[in-house]
Tab-separated table of C-alpha atoms and ligand atoms in Angstrom:
chain	number	residue	atom	x	y	z
A	64	MET	CA	-29.884	-34.762	29.960
A	65	ASP	CA	-34.047	-35.920	29.267
A	66	ARG	CA	-33.620	-36.271	25.530
A	67	TYR	CA	-30.285	-36.998	24.840
A	68	ALA	CA	-29.870	-39.101	27.982
A	69	VAL	CA	-25.380	-38.759	27.886
A	70	LEU	CA	-23.714	-36.497	27.158
A	71	VAL	CA	-19.705	-35.764	26.056
A	72	PHE	CA	-17.800	-32.797	28.103
A	73	ARG	CA	-14.333	-32.576	26.430
A	74	ASP	CA	-11.724	-31.284	28.326
A	75	GLN	CA	-12.468	-30.684	31.534
A	76	LYS	CA	-10.683	-29.842	34.135
A	77	LEU	CA	-12.153	-30.731	36.686
A	78	ASP	CA	-10.495	-32.550	39.792
A	79	GLU	CA	-11.625	-34.748	41.974
A	80	SER	CA	-13.293	-32.305	44.852
A	81	ALA	CA	-14.880	-30.202	41.839
A	82	GLN	CA	-16.071	-33.108	40.392
A	83	MET	CA	-17.870	-34.183	43.573
A	84	ALA	CA	-18.776	-31.063	44.393
A	85	PHE	CA	-20.307	-30.630	41.204
A	86	THR	CA	-22.237	-34.118	41.081
A	87	ARG	CA	-23.758	-33.428	44.537
A	88	THR	CA	-25.252	-30.360	42.880
A	89	LEU	CA	-27.129	-33.139	40.109
A	90	GLY	CA	-28.894	-35.047	44.210
A	91	SER	CA	-27.851	-37.590	46.600
A	92	ILE	CA	-24.180	-39.188	46.563
A	93	ASP	CA	-24.602	-42.801	45.716
A	94	MET	CA	-22.517	-44.926	47.092
A	95	GLY	CA	-22.720	-48.141	44.709
A	96	LEU	CA	-20.927	-51.404	45.574
A	97	LEU	CA	-18.807	-49.276	47.343
A	98	LYS	CA	-18.939	-50.582	50.716
A	99	VAL	CA	-18.039	-53.942	49.350
A	100	LEU	CA	-15.072	-53.001	46.490
A	101	GLN	CA	-13.142	-50.023	47.837
A	102	THR	CA	-12.547	-50.253	51.614
A	103	LYS	CA	-9.371	-48.550	51.173
A	104	SER	CA	-9.571	-45.619	48.152
A	105	ARG	CA	-6.807	-43.352	46.102
A	106	PHE	CA	-9.316	-40.922	46.889
A	107	LYS	CA	-10.277	-38.819	49.319
A	108	GLU	CA	-14.036	-38.022	48.339
A	109	ALA	CA	-15.778	-40.705	50.076
A	110	GLY	CA	-18.322	-41.003	47.161
A	111	MET	CA	-15.401	-41.018	44.169
A	112	ILE	CA	-15.292	-44.783	42.759
A	113	ASP	CA	-12.090	-45.739	41.175
A	114	ILE	CA	-12.825	-46.978	37.868
A	115	SER	CA	-8.667	-47.955	36.857
A	116	ASN	CA	-6.784	-50.807	36.578
A	117	VAL	CA	-3.995	-49.672	39.185
A	118	ASP	CA	-3.497	-49.680	42.297
A	119	LEU	CA	-3.779	-47.657	45.704
A	120	GLU	CA	0.359	-46.928	45.433
A	121	SER	CA	-0.989	-45.995	41.248
A	122	GLN	CA	0.620	-49.459	39.763
A	123	ILE	CA	-1.005	-51.200	37.690
A	124	ARG	CA	-2.788	-54.091	38.890
A	125	ASP	CA	-2.191	-58.131	37.888
A	126	ARG	CA	-4.455	-59.413	36.021
A	127	ASP	CA	-5.768	-62.375	38.576
A	128	ASP	CA	-5.543	-59.156	40.922
A	129	PRO	CA	-9.358	-59.148	42.846
A	130	LYS	CA	-9.802	-55.529	42.326
A	131	LEU	CA	-9.191	-55.803	38.837
A	132	VAL	CA	-11.238	-58.715	37.808
A	133	ALA	CA	-14.437	-57.084	40.479
A	134	MET	CA	-13.687	-53.942	37.633
A	135	LEU	CA	-14.039	-55.986	34.862
A	136	ALA	CA	-17.400	-56.713	35.308
A	137	ASN	CA	-18.524	-53.231	34.167
A	138	GLN	CA	-17.947	-55.238	30.826
A	139	LEU	CA	-20.785	-56.436	30.587
A	140	TRP	CA	-24.354	-54.219	29.997
A	141	HIS	CA	-25.596	-53.225	33.352
A	142	SER	CA	-27.299	-50.207	34.914
A	143	ASP	CA	-25.285	-48.465	36.959
A	144	SER	CA	-26.829	-49.657	40.869
A	145	SER	CA	-29.960	-50.705	39.541
A	146	PHE	CA	-29.187	-54.177	42.438
A	147	LYS	CA	-30.315	-51.501	45.341
A	148	GLN	CA	-33.263	-48.833	45.743
A	149	PRO	CA	-33.028	-46.513	45.209
A	150	ALA	CA	-30.292	-47.165	42.058
A	151	ALA	CA	-28.096	-44.590	39.845
A	152	LYS	CA	-30.092	-42.162	38.327
A	153	TYR	CA	-26.893	-40.653	36.800
A	154	SER	CA	-23.408	-41.560	36.198
A	155	LEU	CA	-20.943	-38.901	35.839
A	156	LEU	CA	-17.485	-40.764	34.171
A	157	MET	CA	-14.640	-38.479	34.130
A	158	ALA	CA	-11.589	-39.466	32.297
A	159	GLN	CA	-7.316	-39.375	32.952
A	160	VAL	CA	-5.049	-41.501	31.509
A	161	VAL	CA	-7.241	-43.625	28.011
A	162	THR	CA	-5.494	-46.628	26.414
A	163	GLU	CA	-5.183	-46.055	23.072
A	164	HIS	CA	-7.016	-49.445	21.939
A	165	GLY	CA	-9.748	-50.440	23.533
A	166	GLY	CA	-11.115	-49.060	26.990
A	167	GLU	CA	-14.234	-48.040	24.978
A	168	THR	CA	-17.500	-47.110	26.946
A	169	GLU	CA	-20.735	-48.139	25.384
A	170	PHE	CA	-23.684	-46.345	25.229
A	171	ALA	CA	-27.449	-48.439	24.598
A	172	ASP	CA	-30.779	-46.310	24.345
A	173	MET	CA	-33.440	-47.551	25.881
A	174	ARG	CA	-36.007	-45.577	24.687
A	175	ALA	CA	-35.336	-46.290	21.031
A	176	ALA	CA	-35.160	-50.450	21.687
A	177	TYR	CA	-38.361	-50.236	23.441
A	178	ASP	CA	-39.940	-48.468	20.755
A	179	ALA	CA	-38.697	-50.588	17.961
A	180	LEU	CA	-40.112	-53.717	19.885
A	181	SER	CA	-42.754	-56.251	18.887
A	182	GLN	CA	-47.020	-54.956	19.553
A	183	ASP	CA	-46.442	-58.613	20.323
A	184	THR	CA	-43.753	-58.184	22.946
A	185	VAL	CA	-45.020	-54.958	24.290
A	186	ALA	CA	-47.834	-56.256	25.622
A	187	GLU	CA	-46.577	-59.399	27.360
A	188	ILE	CA	-43.665	-57.214	28.731
A	189	GLU	CA	-45.686	-54.137	29.927
A	190	ASP	CA	-46.745	-55.736	33.842
A	191	LEU	CA	-43.267	-57.402	34.723
A	192	ILE	CA	-41.082	-56.862	36.735
A	193	ALA	CA	-37.461	-58.268	37.417
A	194	GLU	CA	-35.095	-59.164	40.519
A	195	HIS	CA	-32.240	-57.353	39.963
A	196	SER	CA	-29.526	-58.759	42.405
A	197	ALA	CA	-25.413	-56.775	42.728
A	198	PHE	CA	-23.416	-60.002	42.406
A	199	HIS	CA	-24.699	-61.761	39.633
A	200	SER	CA	-23.059	-60.060	37.282
A	201	ARG	CA	-19.756	-60.557	39.348
A	202	LEU	CA	-20.638	-64.154	39.342
A	203	GLN	CA	-21.125	-64.577	35.449
A	204	ILE	CA	-17.274	-63.288	34.969
A	205	ASP	CA	-15.801	-66.522	37.706
A	206	ASP	CA	-16.123	-63.173	40.504
A	207	ALA	CA	-17.131	-65.103	43.332
A	208	GLN	CA	-14.891	-63.259	45.772
A	209	TYR	CA	-17.741	-62.006	48.218
A	210	THR	CA	-18.697	-63.501	51.565
A	211	GLU	CA	-21.816	-64.176	52.948
A	212	GLU	CA	-21.488	-60.763	55.000
A	213	ASP	CA	-21.283	-58.932	51.449
A	214	LEU	CA	-24.206	-61.004	49.678
A	215	ALA	CA	-26.078	-59.677	52.891
A	216	LEU	CA	-25.604	-56.146	52.340
A	217	PHE	CA	-27.484	-55.815	49.384
A	218	PRO	CA	-29.809	-58.038	49.371
A	219	PRO	CA	-31.812	-58.737	46.015
A	220	VAL	CA	-34.903	-55.861	44.889
A	221	GLN	CA	-37.293	-55.483	42.049
A	222	TRP	CA	-37.917	-52.909	39.178
A	223	PRO	CA	-40.705	-53.078	36.559
A	224	MET	CA	-38.936	-54.204	32.990
A	225	VAL	CA	-40.910	-50.973	31.701
A	226	ARG	CA	-40.552	-47.495	32.765
A	227	VAL	CA	-42.037	-44.146	32.346
A	228	HIS	CA	-39.084	-41.740	32.282
A	229	PRO	CA	-40.033	-38.816	34.431
A	230	GLY	CA	-38.315	-36.472	32.822
A	231	SER	CA	-39.268	-37.563	28.892
A	232	LYS	CA	-41.994	-39.517	29.845
A	233	ARG	CA	-40.782	-41.853	27.344
A	234	LYS	CA	-41.078	-44.923	28.068
A	235	SER	CA	-38.056	-47.262	28.143
A	236	LEU	CA	-36.645	-50.961	28.887
A	237	TYR	CA	-34.780	-51.197	32.433
A	238	ILE	CA	-32.606	-54.446	32.081
A	239	GLY	CA	-28.981	-55.441	31.655
A	240	VAL	CA	-27.006	-58.030	33.736
A	241	HIS	CA	-27.915	-56.859	37.001
A	242	ALA	CA	-31.948	-58.144	36.174
A	243	GLU	CA	-31.220	-61.826	37.750
A	244	HIS	CA	-34.736	-63.735	37.159
A	245	ILE	CA	-37.883	-62.045	36.330
A	246	ILE	CA	-40.260	-62.449	38.894
A	247	GLY	CA	-43.520	-65.335	38.448
A	248	ARG	CA	-41.597	-67.034	35.759
A	249	PRO	CA	-39.254	-69.775	35.654
A	250	ILE	CA	-35.808	-69.202	36.375
A	251	ALA	CA	-34.668	-70.343	32.476
A	252	GLU	CA	-37.719	-68.960	30.823
A	253	GLY	CA	-37.103	-65.575	32.123
A	254	ARG	CA	-33.593	-65.285	31.727
A	255	LEU	CA	-33.612	-66.603	28.192
A	256	LEU	CA	-36.774	-63.524	28.035
A	257	LEU	CA	-33.919	-60.561	29.640
A	258	ALA	CA	-31.418	-62.097	27.441
A	259	GLU	CA	-33.209	-61.806	24.121
A	260	LEU	CA	-34.288	-58.124	25.117
A	261	LEU	CA	-30.751	-57.498	25.985
A	262	GLU	CA	-29.753	-58.339	22.743
A	263	HIS	CA	-32.846	-56.433	20.437
A	264	ALA	CA	-31.924	-53.735	22.652
A	265	THR	CA	-28.545	-53.167	22.913
A	266	GLN	CA	-27.681	-53.497	18.437
A	267	ARG	CA	-25.738	-50.862	17.284
A	268	GLU	CA	-28.591	-48.399	16.077
A	269	PHE	CA	-29.398	-48.034	19.261
A	270	VAL	CA	-26.053	-48.161	20.623
A	271	TYR	CA	-23.380	-44.648	21.189
A	272	ARG	CA	-19.632	-46.188	21.319
A	273	HIS	CA	-17.443	-43.105	22.972
A	274	LYS	CA	-13.936	-42.969	22.487
A	275	TRP	CA	-11.618	-41.533	24.931
A	276	ARG	CA	-9.510	-38.842	25.686
A	277	SER	CA	-8.119	-37.460	28.974
A	278	GLY	CA	-10.035	-34.197	30.126
A	279	ASP	CA	-13.429	-35.638	28.795
A	280	MET	CA	-16.440	-36.262	31.571
A	281	VAL	CA	-19.279	-38.982	30.377
A	282	ILE	CA	-22.841	-37.845	31.893
A	283	TRP	CA	-25.579	-40.884	31.591
A	284	ASP	CA	-29.194	-41.231	32.725
A	285	ASN	CA	-29.237	-45.002	34.221
A	286	ARG	CA	-32.206	-44.968	33.877
A	287	ALA	CA	-32.492	-44.260	30.144
A	288	VAL	CA	-29.510	-45.608	28.928
A	289	LEU	CA	-27.287	-49.458	29.679
A	290	HIS	CA	-23.671	-49.763	29.290
A	291	ARG	CA	-20.825	-51.689	28.780
A	292	GLY	CA	-17.086	-50.865	28.946
A	293	ARG	CA	-15.208	-52.157	26.012
A	294	ARG	CA	-11.905	-54.817	26.293
A	295	TYR	CA	-8.957	-53.572	26.590
A	296	ASP	CA	-4.945	-54.915	27.175
A	297	LEU	CA	-5.171	-54.761	30.915
A	298	SER	CA	-0.745	-54.168	31.274
A	299	GLU	CA	-1.877	-50.370	30.040
A	300	ARG	CA	-2.782	-48.384	32.509
A	301	ARG	CA	-6.530	-47.250	32.294
A	302	GLU	CA	-7.807	-44.269	34.809
A	303	LEU	CA	-11.352	-42.441	34.945
A	304	ARG	CA	-13.095	-41.548	38.185
A	305	ARG	CA	-17.032	-42.055	38.536
A	306	SER	CA	-19.749	-40.418	40.788
A	307	MET	CA	-23.412	-41.078	40.823
A	308	VAL	CA	-26.166	-39.722	41.970
A	309	GLU	CA	-29.640	-41.647	43.283
B	443	LIG	C1	-18.362	-47.203	35.035
B	443	LIG	C2	-18.712	-48.364	33.855
B	443	LIG	C3	-17.560	-48.796	31.895
B	443	LIG	C4	-15.992	-48.243	31.475
B	443	LIG	O1	-18.016	-46.634	34.860
B	443	LIG	O2	-20.324	-47.191	35.547
B	443	LIG	O3	-18.778	-49.097	33.752
B	443	LIG	O4	-15.940	-48.083	29.928
B	443	LIG	N1	-17.648	-48.317	33.794
B	443	LIG	O5	-15.115	-48.504	32.392
B	444	LIG	MN1	-21.323	-48.577	35.051
């Protein structure tokens, strides 16, 4: 994981409990936004996150179903749980039902992206801190279904934009859609810098695109890569399940 940051395991036979048991061997479970998003779940494991377009009865959701709309924020570049403290270390995503077209997941290497920055940019961002917010991505796609209580559960957190990975000792960019603005900069200026860095960091040369097969388990290090889902036909069934460690 320290070297590659994304690992792909084909033909896995893990059921829900086995996935959760394996995840627990890697650390304590990160519950992500479960407190807000999945009050009811198809899963019996409390920390298992339903990355699918189906409802509790396994029927494909309508395209304007709020739970489905919330899921679409996964299609923006992000690092899981960067909006909370602690954020997610590893995410484990297991594919059960996949679509024939679209629906890939992409991973962008924030270490390689950092290494390719200009000297000027390296100097400029060295000590910058970004504020990350849980609902920023959702507001961007017009998903505004959250109450004041929801918002209060996830107050914004601050993270350095450049961090040294404890395992590989490599520097990497810690950005993505949850990064809402930069501390000490006017909002507009900070957002434009974040957008520029994201554009740089997600060039094709830094990106691995995973074409899912049923039975794939992909594990990634959220401290080293950003990821996003790609669009797919929402009327086609797509079912994955995700677990994370803090
Ligand atoms: C995730 C995620 C993207 C996808 O599960 O954390 O962002 O392709 N998924 O479903
Ligand atoms: Mn994600």
